[in-house]
Coordinates of C-alpha atoms and ligand atoms in Angstrom, one line a residue:
M1 CA 51.8 162.6 204.3
D2 CA 50.3 159.8 202.0
S3 CA 52.5 158.9 199.0
L4 CA 50.0 160.4 196.5
K5 CA 49.9 163.7 198.3
E6 CA 53.7 163.8 198.5
K7 CA 54.0 163.2 194.7
F8 CA 51.3 165.8 194.1
A9 CA 53.0 168.4 196.2
K10 CA 56.2 168.1 194.1
K11 CA 54.2 168.2 190.9
A12 CA 52.2 171.3 192.1
V13 CA 55.4 173.3 192.9
A14 CA 56.8 172.7 189.4
E15 CA 53.4 173.4 187.7
N16 CA 52.9 176.5 189.6
E17 CA 56.3 177.8 188.5
S18 CA 55.5 176.9 184.9
V19 CA 52.1 178.6 185.0
K20 CA 53.6 181.8 186.5
Q21 CA 56.2 181.9 183.7
F22 CA 53.5 181.3 181.1
I23 CA 51.4 184.2 182.4
A24 CA 54.5 186.5 182.7
Q25 CA 55.4 185.7 179.0
H26 CA 52.0 185.6 177.4
G27 CA 49.6 187.2 179.9
E28 CA 48.7 190.0 177.4
T29 CA 48.3 187.8 174.4
I30 CA 44.8 187.8 172.9
I31 CA 43.5 184.2 172.5
G32 CA 40.1 184.9 171.0
E33 CA 37.2 187.2 170.2
Y34 CA 33.5 186.7 171.0
S35 CA 30.2 187.9 169.7
V36 CA 27.0 189.3 171.1
A37 CA 25.3 186.0 170.3
Q38 CA 27.8 184.1 172.4
V39 CA 27.1 186.3 175.4
Y40 CA 23.4 185.6 175.1
Q41 CA 23.8 181.9 174.3
G42 CA 25.5 180.4 177.2
M43 CA 29.1 181.5 176.4
R44 CA 29.4 178.7 173.8
G45 CA 32.9 178.5 172.4
M46 CA 34.5 181.1 174.7
T47 CA 37.5 179.9 176.5
G48 CA 37.2 181.4 180.0
L49 CA 38.5 178.7 182.3
V50 CA 41.6 176.6 182.8
T51 CA 40.8 172.9 183.6
E52 CA 43.8 170.6 183.7
T53 CA 42.1 167.2 184.1
S54 CA 40.5 166.8 180.6
K55 CA 39.9 168.5 177.3
L56 CA 36.9 168.0 175.0
D57 CA 37.4 168.1 171.2
P58 CA 34.1 168.7 169.3
E59 CA 35.0 166.1 166.6
E60 CA 37.0 163.6 168.6
G61 CA 35.4 163.7 172.0
I62 CA 37.0 163.7 175.5
R63 CA 40.7 163.2 176.3
F64 CA 41.8 162.8 179.9
R65 CA 45.3 164.3 180.2
G66 CA 45.7 163.4 176.5
Y67 CA 44.3 159.9 176.6
S68 CA 41.1 158.9 174.8
I69 CA 38.5 156.6 176.3
P70 CA 39.5 153.5 174.2
E71 CA 43.2 154.1 175.1
L72 CA 42.2 154.3 178.8
R73 CA 40.1 151.2 178.6
A74 CA 43.2 149.4 177.3
Q75 CA 45.9 151.1 179.4
L76 CA 44.5 151.8 182.9
P77 CA 45.1 149.2 185.5
K78 CA 42.3 146.6 186.1
A79 CA 41.2 144.6 189.0
P80 CA 42.8 141.1 189.1
G81 CA 41.2 139.1 186.3
G82 CA 39.1 142.2 185.3
S83 CA 38.7 143.8 181.9
E84 CA 37.5 147.3 182.6
P85 CA 39.6 150.1 184.2
L86 CA 39.5 150.9 187.9
P87 CA 38.2 154.5 188.5
E88 CA 41.0 154.9 191.0
G89 CA 43.3 154.9 187.9
I90 CA 41.6 157.8 186.1
F91 CA 41.6 159.8 189.3
Y92 CA 45.3 159.3 189.6
L93 CA 45.7 160.3 185.9
M94 CA 43.6 163.4 186.2
L95 CA 45.4 164.5 189.4
M96 CA 49.0 163.6 188.4
G97 CA 48.9 164.0 184.7
E98 CA 50.4 160.6 184.1
L99 CA 49.2 157.0 183.9
P100 CA 49.3 155.1 187.2
T101 CA 50.9 151.7 187.9
T102 CA 48.9 149.0 189.4
E103 CA 50.6 149.8 192.7
D104 CA 49.5 153.4 192.5
V105 CA 45.9 152.3 191.9
N106 CA 46.0 149.8 194.7
S107 CA 47.3 152.4 197.0
I108 CA 44.4 154.7 196.2
T109 CA 41.9 151.9 196.8
N110 CA 43.4 151.4 200.3
N111 CA 43.7 155.1 201.0
W112 CA 40.0 155.6 200.2
A113 CA 39.0 152.4 202.2
R114 CA 40.7 153.9 205.2
R115 CA 38.8 157.2 204.8
S116 CA 35.4 155.7 204.0
I117 CA 33.6 155.9 207.4
V118 CA 30.5 158.1 207.1
P119 CA 29.4 159.9 210.3
R120 CA 26.1 158.7 211.8
H121 CA 24.4 162.1 211.6
V122 CA 24.6 161.9 207.8
F123 CA 22.4 158.8 207.8
D124 CA 20.1 160.4 210.4
T125 CA 19.8 163.4 208.1
L126 CA 18.9 161.2 205.1
D127 CA 16.4 159.2 207.3
S128 CA 14.6 162.4 208.2
L129 CA 13.7 163.1 204.5
P130 CA 10.3 162.2 203.1
M131 CA 10.5 159.0 201.0
N132 CA 9.4 160.9 197.8
T133 CA 12.5 163.1 197.9
H134 CA 14.4 162.7 194.6
P135 CA 17.6 160.7 195.1
M136 CA 19.7 163.6 193.7
T137 CA 18.2 166.0 196.3
E138 CA 19.1 163.4 199.0
F139 CA 22.6 163.0 197.5
S140 CA 23.2 166.8 197.7
I141 CA 21.8 166.9 201.2
G142 CA 24.0 164.0 202.2
V143 CA 27.1 165.8 201.0
M144 CA 26.0 168.9 202.8
A145 CA 25.5 167.0 206.0
M146 CA 29.0 165.7 205.7
Q147 CA 30.4 169.3 205.6
T148 CA 30.7 169.1 209.4
E149 CA 33.9 167.1 208.6
S150 CA 35.6 169.7 206.4
L151 CA 39.2 170.1 207.4
F152 CA 39.6 173.0 205.1
A153 CA 36.7 175.0 206.7
A154 CA 38.1 174.2 210.2
A155 CA 41.6 175.2 209.2
Y156 CA 40.5 178.4 207.5
R157 CA 38.5 179.4 210.6
K158 CA 41.7 179.1 212.6
G159 CA 43.7 180.9 210.0
I160 CA 46.0 179.3 207.5
N161 CA 48.6 180.4 205.0
K162 CA 47.3 180.5 201.4
K163 CA 50.1 178.2 200.4
E164 CA 48.5 175.5 202.5
Y165 CA 45.0 175.7 201.0
W166 CA 45.5 172.8 198.6
D167 CA 46.6 170.5 201.4
Y168 CA 43.3 170.7 203.2
V169 CA 41.3 170.7 200.0
Y170 CA 43.2 167.5 199.1
E171 CA 42.2 165.9 202.4
D172 CA 38.6 166.9 202.1
S173 CA 38.4 165.8 198.5
M174 CA 39.9 162.4 199.3
N175 CA 37.6 161.9 202.3
L176 CA 34.6 163.0 200.3
I177 CA 35.3 160.7 197.3
A178 CA 36.0 157.8 199.7
R179 CA 32.6 158.3 201.4
L180 CA 30.3 159.0 198.5
P181 CA 29.6 155.3 197.5
R182 CA 28.4 154.6 201.0
V183 CA 26.1 157.7 201.0
A184 CA 24.8 156.8 197.5
A185 CA 24.2 153.2 198.4
Y186 CA 22.4 154.3 201.5
I187 CA 20.0 156.4 199.5
Y188 CA 19.4 153.5 197.1
R189 CA 18.7 150.9 199.8
R190 CA 16.6 153.2 201.9
K191 CA 14.4 154.1 199.0
Y192 CA 14.2 150.9 197.0
K193 CA 15.4 148.0 199.2
N194 CA 13.3 148.2 202.3
N195 CA 15.7 150.4 204.1
E196 CA 18.0 147.4 204.6
H197 CA 21.6 148.5 204.4
I198 CA 24.8 146.7 203.5
E199 CA 28.2 147.5 205.1
P200 CA 31.2 148.2 202.8
D201 CA 33.6 145.4 202.2
P202 CA 37.1 146.8 202.8
K203 CA 38.6 144.2 200.4
L204 CA 36.8 145.5 197.4
D205 CA 37.8 148.3 195.1
W206 CA 35.9 151.6 195.1
A207 CA 33.5 150.7 192.2
A208 CA 33.0 147.0 193.2
N209 CA 32.2 148.3 196.7
M210 CA 29.6 150.7 195.2
A211 CA 27.9 147.6 193.5
H212 CA 28.2 145.6 196.7
M213 CA 26.6 148.2 199.0
M214 CA 23.8 148.6 196.5
G215 CA 23.2 144.8 196.8
Y216 CA 24.8 143.6 193.5
D217 CA 27.5 141.2 194.4
V218 CA 28.0 139.8 190.9
Y219 CA 31.0 140.2 188.7
D220 CA 29.1 141.6 185.8
V221 CA 27.7 144.5 187.8
Q222 CA 31.2 145.2 189.3
R223 CA 32.6 145.3 185.8
L224 CA 29.9 147.7 184.6
M225 CA 30.3 149.9 187.7
R226 CA 34.1 150.2 187.0
L227 CA 33.4 151.3 183.5
Y228 CA 30.5 153.6 184.4
L229 CA 32.4 155.3 187.2
T230 CA 35.4 155.8 185.0
I231 CA 33.7 157.3 181.9
H232 CA 31.4 159.7 183.7
C233 CA 34.1 161.4 185.8
D234 CA 35.0 164.5 183.8
H235 CA 34.1 166.4 180.6
E236 CA 36.5 169.4 180.7
G237 CA 35.7 172.5 182.8
G238 CA 32.7 174.3 181.3
N239 CA 29.9 171.8 181.8
V240 CA 27.4 172.8 184.5
S241 CA 28.6 170.4 187.3
A242 CA 32.3 171.0 186.7
H243 CA 32.0 174.7 186.3
T244 CA 29.8 175.1 189.3
T245 CA 32.1 173.2 191.6
H246 CA 35.0 175.3 190.3
L247 CA 33.1 178.6 190.7
V248 CA 31.8 177.9 194.2
G249 CA 35.3 176.6 195.2
S250 CA 36.8 179.9 194.0
A251 CA 35.0 181.7 196.9
L252 CA 37.1 179.3 199.1
S253 CA 33.9 177.4 199.9
D254 CA 35.2 174.0 201.0
P255 CA 35.0 170.9 198.8
Y256 CA 31.7 169.7 200.4
L257 CA 29.9 173.0 199.7
S258 CA 31.5 173.2 196.2
F259 CA 30.7 169.6 195.2
A260 CA 27.1 169.8 196.5
A261 CA 26.6 172.9 194.4
G262 CA 27.9 171.0 191.4
M263 CA 25.6 168.1 192.1
N264 CA 22.6 170.5 192.1
G265 CA 23.6 171.4 188.6
L266 CA 24.0 167.7 187.6
A267 CA 20.5 167.1 188.8
G268 CA 19.1 169.2 185.9
P269 CA 17.4 167.4 183.0
L270 CA 19.6 169.1 180.4
H271 CA 22.7 167.8 182.2
G272 CA 23.0 164.6 184.3
L273 CA 19.4 163.9 184.8
A274 CA 19.1 163.2 181.0
N275 CA 20.1 159.6 181.7
Q276 CA 17.0 158.9 183.7
E277 CA 15.0 160.9 181.1
V278 CA 16.2 158.5 178.4
I279 CA 14.9 155.4 180.1
A280 CA 11.6 157.1 181.1
W281 CA 11.2 158.2 177.4
I282 CA 11.9 154.7 176.0
M283 CA 9.6 153.1 178.6
E284 CA 6.9 155.6 177.6
L285 CA 7.4 154.5 173.9
R286 CA 7.1 150.9 174.8
K287 CA 4.0 151.5 176.9
E288 CA 2.4 153.4 174.0
L289 CA 3.1 150.5 171.7
G290 CA 2.1 147.8 174.2
G291 CA 5.6 146.4 174.8
G292 CA 8.0 144.3 172.7
L293 CA 10.5 145.6 170.2
P294 CA 9.3 148.7 168.2
T295 CA 9.9 149.0 164.5
K296 CA 12.2 151.7 163.2
E297 CA 9.2 153.5 161.7
Q298 CA 7.5 153.5 165.1
I299 CA 10.6 154.9 166.7
A300 CA 10.8 157.6 164.0
D301 CA 7.2 158.6 164.6
Y302 CA 7.8 158.7 168.3
I303 CA 10.8 161.0 167.9
K304 CA 8.8 163.3 165.6
K305 CA 6.0 163.4 168.1
T306 CA 8.4 164.3 170.9
L307 CA 9.8 167.2 168.8
A308 CA 6.3 168.3 167.8
E309 CA 5.4 168.5 171.4
G310 CA 8.3 170.9 172.0
R311 CA 10.2 168.4 174.1
V312 CA 13.8 167.4 173.7
V313 CA 14.9 163.9 172.6
P314 CA 16.9 163.0 175.7
G315 CA 20.4 161.5 175.3
Y316 CA 20.9 163.4 172.0
G317 CA 22.7 166.6 171.3
H318 CA 25.6 168.3 173.0
A319 CA 26.7 171.9 173.7
V320 CA 30.3 171.1 172.5
L321 CA 30.5 167.6 170.8
R322 CA 29.7 167.3 167.1
K323 CA 29.9 163.5 166.8
T324 CA 28.8 160.3 168.6
D325 CA 30.1 160.7 172.2
P326 CA 32.9 158.2 172.7
R327 CA 31.4 157.5 176.1
F328 CA 28.3 156.3 174.2
S329 CA 30.5 154.1 172.0
A330 CA 32.3 152.6 175.0
Q331 CA 29.0 151.5 176.5
Q332 CA 27.8 150.2 173.1
D333 CA 31.0 148.2 173.0
F334 CA 30.4 146.9 176.5
Y335 CA 26.9 145.8 175.4
K336 CA 28.2 144.0 172.3
R337 CA 31.1 142.4 174.1
Y338 CA 29.5 141.2 177.3
I339 CA 25.7 141.3 177.1
K340 CA 25.1 140.5 173.4
H341 CA 21.3 140.6 173.5
D342 CA 18.9 142.7 175.5
D343 CA 15.7 144.2 174.2
L344 CA 16.2 147.7 175.8
C345 CA 19.8 147.9 174.5
E346 CA 18.6 146.9 171.0
I347 CA 16.1 149.8 171.2
V348 CA 19.0 152.1 172.1
Q349 CA 20.8 150.8 168.9
M350 CA 17.7 151.3 166.8
I351 CA 17.2 154.9 168.1
Y352 CA 20.9 155.5 167.2
E353 CA 20.1 154.5 163.6
V354 CA 16.9 156.4 163.3
A355 CA 17.3 159.6 165.4
P356 CA 20.3 161.5 163.9
P357 CA 18.8 162.2 160.4
I358 CA 15.5 163.3 162.0
L359 CA 17.3 165.6 164.4
Q360 CA 19.5 166.9 161.6
G361 CA 16.4 167.5 159.5
T362 CA 15.1 170.1 162.0
G363 CA 17.9 172.3 160.8
K364 CA 18.5 173.8 164.2
I365 CA 20.0 171.0 166.4
K366 CA 23.7 171.4 166.1
N367 CA 24.6 167.9 167.2
P368 CA 22.3 165.1 166.2
W369 CA 24.4 162.4 167.7
P370 CA 24.0 160.5 171.0
N371 CA 25.7 161.6 174.2
V372 CA 26.7 159.4 177.2
D373 CA 23.2 159.4 178.7
A374 CA 21.7 157.7 175.6
H375 CA 23.1 154.3 176.7
S376 CA 23.9 154.2 180.4
G377 CA 20.4 153.5 181.7
A378 CA 19.8 150.5 179.4
L379 CA 22.9 148.8 180.7
L380 CA 21.8 149.3 184.3
V381 CA 18.3 148.0 183.6
H382 CA 19.8 144.9 182.1
Y383 CA 21.5 144.1 185.4
G384 CA 18.3 144.7 187.4
I385 CA 19.1 148.3 188.5
V386 CA 15.8 149.5 187.2
E387 CA 15.2 152.5 189.6
Y388 CA 16.0 155.1 187.1
D389 CA 15.4 158.1 189.4
F390 CA 18.7 156.9 191.0
Y391 CA 20.9 157.0 188.0
T392 CA 22.1 160.5 188.2
V393 CA 23.5 159.7 191.7
L394 CA 25.8 157.2 190.1
F395 CA 26.8 159.8 187.6
G396 CA 27.5 162.2 190.5
V397 CA 29.7 159.6 192.4
S398 CA 31.8 159.4 189.3
R399 CA 31.8 163.1 188.6
A400 CA 33.4 163.7 192.0
L401 CA 36.6 162.3 190.7
G402 CA 37.1 164.9 188.0
V403 CA 35.7 168.0 189.7
L404 CA 37.5 167.4 192.9
A405 CA 40.8 166.6 191.2
S406 CA 40.3 170.0 189.5
L407 CA 39.5 171.7 192.8
I408 CA 42.7 170.5 194.3
W409 CA 44.6 171.9 191.3
D410 CA 42.6 175.2 191.6
R411 CA 43.9 175.7 195.1
A412 CA 47.4 174.4 194.3
L413 CA 47.7 176.9 191.4
G414 CA 46.3 179.7 193.7
L415 CA 43.5 180.5 191.2
P416 CA 41.5 183.6 192.3
I417 CA 37.8 184.1 193.0
E418 CA 35.9 183.8 189.6
R419 CA 34.1 187.0 188.7
P420 CA 33.3 187.5 185.0
G421 CA 31.8 190.8 183.9
S422 CA 28.2 191.1 182.8
N423 CA 26.2 193.9 181.1
T424 CA 22.6 194.9 180.5
T425 CA 21.0 194.6 177.0
E426 CA 20.8 198.4 177.1
G427 CA 24.5 198.6 178.0
L428 CA 25.4 196.2 175.2
M429 CA 23.3 198.2 172.7
K430 CA 25.0 201.5 173.7
K431 CA 28.4 199.8 173.4
L432 CA 27.7 198.5 169.9
A433 CA 26.4 201.9 168.9
T434 CA 29.7 203.6 169.9
V435 CA 31.7 200.8 168.2
K436 CA 29.7 201.4 164.9
Q437 CA 30.2 205.2 165.1
K438 CA 34.0 204.6 165.3
Ligands
COA501 C1 22.7 169.0 175.5 C2 21.9 170.2 175.1 C3 21.3 170.8 176.3 C4 22.8 171.1 174.4 O1 22.0 172.3 174.1 P1 22.5 173.4 173.1 O2 24.0 173.6 173.1 O3 21.7 174.6 173.3 O4 22.2 172.7 171.7 P2 21.9 173.3 170.3 O5 22.7 174.5 170.1 O6 22.0 172.2 169.3 O7 20.4 173.8 170.4 C5 19.7 174.4 169.3 C6 18.3 174.1 169.4 O8 18.1 172.7 169.2 C7 17.4 172.1 170.3 N1 17.9 170.8 170.6 C8 19.2 170.5 170.9 N2 19.2 169.1 171.2 C9 17.9 168.7 171.1 C10 17.4 167.4 171.3 N3 18.1 166.4 171.7 N4 16.0 167.3 171.1 C11 15.3 168.3 170.7 N5 15.8 169.6 170.5 C12 17.1 169.7 170.7 C13 17.7 173.1 171.5 O9 16.7 173.0 172.5 C14 17.6 174.4 170.8 O10 16.3 174.8 170.5 P3 15.8 176.3 170.6 O11 16.6 177.0 169.5 O12 14.3 176.2 170.2 O13 16.1 176.8 172.0 C15 20.7 169.8 174.1 O14 21.3 169.1 173.0 C16 19.7 168.9 174.8 O15 18.7 169.4 175.4 N6 19.8 167.5 174.7 C17 18.8 166.6 175.3 C18 19.2 166.5 176.8 C19 20.5 165.7 177.0 O16 20.6 164.7 176.4 N7 21.3 166.2 177.9 C20 22.6 165.6 178.2 C21 23.8 166.3 177.7 S1 25.3 165.4 178.0

């Protein structure tokens, strides 16, 4: 058994006991009420899930096992001479609930490197797709093609004890995370770089290897990739990709099936695809104005035009957050610290100054502040990664860390199949009529 799995096994036994006791003591305690509007409006604000890896506060933003993004940028282990955290560290934190040492992180890097070989048929499957297939569709298909490797599915077919589920889900999750950068880079090079592929470098960390296999062997891109793959990893449990992975996993679908389902949700423009939408939207603005830096007035007019056309301003708003996303701020800080001047990043800053009052002025948008997607594309473009259709794949590689750490916990805690109730409008109306009569 690898050392991380051994540590996790001990932790899971203790946690299981504590959850059982908590349910025994407080199982009947009422923790909230919800309204008819909430049932129709995407279950906003209803706590219906347990997700251990991170928690989102509307005013403060995300905390991973209690740590904010600035704290993690300072405290998580870095590559030698590096200044941004290694994503291996946040995976350890989400899984184990405690900060890793440098040794813990190096051990995960090596563990994933050992597991990183992608079977040939996965590349053959990707090669059979038409070149105009969206990279997110390819990513999801690539993950599905790898499902042949599921140890959980094979073990379940043979028959295993419930208590062992987590062990196989752990193995599948670690293998999947280890292989995703190779699959993602393959999609990138096939589509945008003449189908010329680059082998992984076993000496590199997970994020640097991602940059390397995409063809960016420079320190600046490795540094960005480490930050990018760290901050996109998790956003508590109710967002579409996390919730879908958890829901599908609750049917005991293996991690490949569950994660692919989550990725199909991430591919939606209101979720992960918003990062490519942001760049497309800014490029459209620049094209309309004939290039160069727009004025704030021109940006304001463009935002108003977008709203008047009944479209969303991508990168702004959030279902839970009610302030500037700390993941946006981390990228803004990255820009100011390391890049200092870039036209596209300057436009992102200008939109940040101009958009919130206009969005607030509509009177209906609950959060006028930028989310993670408002900045990420501009940083990638700066380093020459201009193929914005691909951006959500990078988001997906990172998101694997959070949703798969959660899936391992789901099975370790023995969580059941998810099955919320639903009602018809007629049924709800009748129910309310009887409530009123009482
Ligand atoms: C993220 C998002 C889906 C959250 O949706 P939500 O929880 O329903 O948001 P709200 O409660 O504030 O929505 C209220 C209204 O404002 C609109 N709205 C919210 N954000 C908006 C935006 N950025 N631009 C234009 N309209 C927006 C909604 O579409 C909704 O309109 P409707 O009443 O006509 O249906 C939404 O803000 C959005 O579409 N943002 C742009 C896409 C994006 O950046 N997604 C990435 C999220 S990390």
